Amino acid sequence: MKTIIEPFRIKTTEPLKITTSEERHRALEAAHHNVFLLDAEDCCIDLLTDSGTGAMSSQQWAAMMLGDESYAGSRSWKRFEAAVAEITGMEHILPTHQGRAAESILVGCVVKPGDVIPNNSHFDTTRANIEYGGGVALNFPCSEAFDTQTPAPFKGNMDVEALETCIKENGREKIPFCLITVTNNTGGGQPVSMANVRAVKALLEKYEIPLLIDACRFAENAYFIHEREDGYQNRSLLEIAQEMFSLADGATMSCKKDGLANIGGFLVCRDPEWAERFRNLGILREGFPTYGGLAGRDLEAIAVGLMEALDYDYQVYRHATVEYIVKRLTALGVPMVQPAGGHAVFLDVKRMLPDIEATQYPGIAVVNALYLAGGVRAVELGTVMFGHFDENGIEQPSPLELVRLAFPRRVYTQSHFDYLIEVIEEVWNNKESLSGYKMTYQSKALRHFTCHFEPLGS
Ligand code: F0G
């Protein structure tokens, strides 16, 4: 059959509130025009994030009932440890309550002020953790990553030459580790090839710098390798993931993505000396090393979820959804990051609203228009999230202005996506009427979560 169907049926439903345009205008105003400050109930299709928002399977719910809530050495920990060890091949496994907790422990243990941490593209929490620890977070995406229109297969790759230049300039002593993020979330959910990870590892080995993987979407990345990289068509997604982790010295993970769980994460490594440090700081921050901020039932849900994420039919369905939306929007002429990413569609706002200056936050104009048109909640990945102030206090824009529509796993159905396409079409047709925003309040770190806006020209 040509039609790719959801490889599951629905046992429990959750009502969606259908709001009127007037209600949405009122809600957005009360939220200071920042969709992070809306009540979730007022969002009809919530695409703010694919993180922790997925639907669990009956297998996961059943496993949760087996949760062993013992403080130390629980059965649930053993199951979690076995699943993580099977996929990553790492000896030292520290559960954490989510990905950023793993990042914080990693940075707290091995980053000194002035250290430099390269990545293909740091996620905002990773960058914030590194900077909070006095380090410098540098991005080295491949050159295709900046061209949103080129349909290259692995636009999440790292620029290996630029990485080598960085190592030569800073010296290996200043680089405690290098990260590579799979898939590259902030660069459009684009995958990283096995060849690229191998090349990065070979370079780092020369300088004796450990390689860590930010593995949040490792299963989606494995699917892309299976589909696009020569030699992987007859390998299972588990085998592909195992090969990728075999090239790394450690990893941070948010199980809220490809763990198919609503909470959880982990930090893994091979070096026993690092592991000792991680465990000691982990006890302070997250709890005893066999539960790490998680209930036994959460460990169970993750142990099952990690394997379900590696199910080929599940990934086929997930990617069919994203590709369907991109295909329909492309036909309407809506500019997007091409090709389709793994977990989200990224609208290319620079092309949508070329006349709105970056410092008037065109991404917010699109995000808010999507909400007002149909109650769709998206997120800006542009100057609000990634801009910074230079030494003269002048706001420097982000190289890309994107709006991300991230898809919770196994949550929305085909008709929800048809509705979404209609909402985007309406915004696209009315783009000339959109204007920029002024930021009226911002916090020092991760300002996008809590800042306030006022529409310009109102
Ligand atoms: N690394 C990447 C690549 C991420 O996408 C995220 C989270 C994290 C680390 C942190 O994990 O949320 O469990 O602490 N990304 C979510 C998002 C929030 O919406 O993309 P966390």
mmCIF file of C-alpha atoms in Angstrom, residues 6 8 10 12-18 43-47 55 317 321-322 324-325 328-329 345 370 374-377 405-425:
data_model
loop_
_atom_site.group_PDB
_atom_site.id
_atom_site.type_symbol
_atom_site.label_atom_id
_atom_site.label_comp_id
_atom_site.label_asym_id
_atom_site.label_seq_id
_atom_site.Cartn_x
_atom_site.Cartn_y
_atom_site.Cartn_z
ATOM 1 C CA GLU A 6 0.191 5.363 12.173
ATOM 2 C CA PHE A 8 -0.672 2.134 16.491
ATOM 3 C CA ILE A 10 -5.575 4.949 20.179
ATOM 4 C CA THR A 12 -6.921 6.900 25.582
ATOM 5 C CA THR A 13 -7.935 10.338 24.334
ATOM 6 C CA GLU A 14 -7.344 13.796 25.694
ATOM 7 C CA PRO A 15 -9.738 16.625 24.747
ATOM 8 C CA LEU A 16 -8.487 19.615 22.754
ATOM 9 C CA LYS A 17 -10.055 22.969 23.503
ATOM 10 C CA ILE A 18 -11.200 24.738 20.346
ATOM 11 C CA CYS A 43 -3.260 25.947 22.498
ATOM 12 C CA CYS A 44 -5.141 23.739 20.097
ATOM 13 C CA ILE A 45 -2.146 22.130 18.367
ATOM 14 C CA ASP A 46 0.866 22.466 20.637
ATOM 15 C CA LEU A 47 4.072 22.211 18.620
ATOM 16 C CA ALA A 55 2.337 9.576 23.995
ATOM 17 C CA TYR A 317 5.599 6.756 10.073
ATOM 18 C CA THR A 321 4.386 12.907 8.684
ATOM 19 C CA VAL A 322 7.166 15.482 8.536
ATOM 20 C CA TYR A 324 3.978 15.172 4.110
ATOM 21 C CA ILE A 325 3.845 18.601 5.711
ATOM 22 C CA ARG A 328 2.320 20.319 1.015
ATOM 23 C CA LEU A 329 3.903 23.568 2.238
ATOM 24 C CA VAL A 345 9.380 21.572 10.256
ATOM 25 C CA LEU A 370 0.188 31.067 13.844
ATOM 26 C CA GLY A 374 -5.507 28.695 14.617
ATOM 27 C CA GLY A 375 -4.236 28.166 18.143
ATOM 28 C CA VAL A 376 -1.022 26.542 16.872
ATOM 29 C CA ARG A 377 1.896 27.017 19.265
ATOM 30 C CA LEU A 405 6.973 23.374 14.514
ATOM 31 C CA ALA A 406 8.117 20.397 16.577
ATOM 32 C CA PHE A 407 6.026 17.257 16.520
ATOM 33 C CA PRO A 408 5.263 15.432 19.739
ATOM 34 C CA ARG A 409 5.752 11.706 19.182
ATOM 35 C CA ARG A 410 2.629 9.611 18.466
ATOM 36 C CA VAL A 411 0.272 12.429 19.555
ATOM 37 C CA TYR A 412 -1.362 14.114 16.563
ATOM 38 C CA THR A 413 -3.091 12.433 13.630
ATOM 39 C CA GLN A 414 -3.333 13.188 9.935
ATOM 40 C CA SER A 415 -6.326 15.552 10.290
ATOM 41 C CA HIS A 416 -4.438 17.608 12.886
ATOM 42 C CA PHE A 417 -1.655 18.011 10.335
ATOM 43 C CA ASP A 418 -4.095 18.995 7.585
ATOM 44 C CA TYR A 419 -5.478 21.631 9.953
ATOM 45 C CA LEU A 420 -1.927 22.816 10.691
ATOM 46 C CA ILE A 421 -1.213 23.200 6.968
ATOM 47 C CA GLU A 422 -4.365 25.308 6.616
ATOM 48 C CA VAL A 423 -3.259 27.567 9.481
ATOM 49 C CA ILE A 424 0.211 28.045 7.976
ATOM 50 C CA GLU A 425 -1.346 28.749 4.573
#
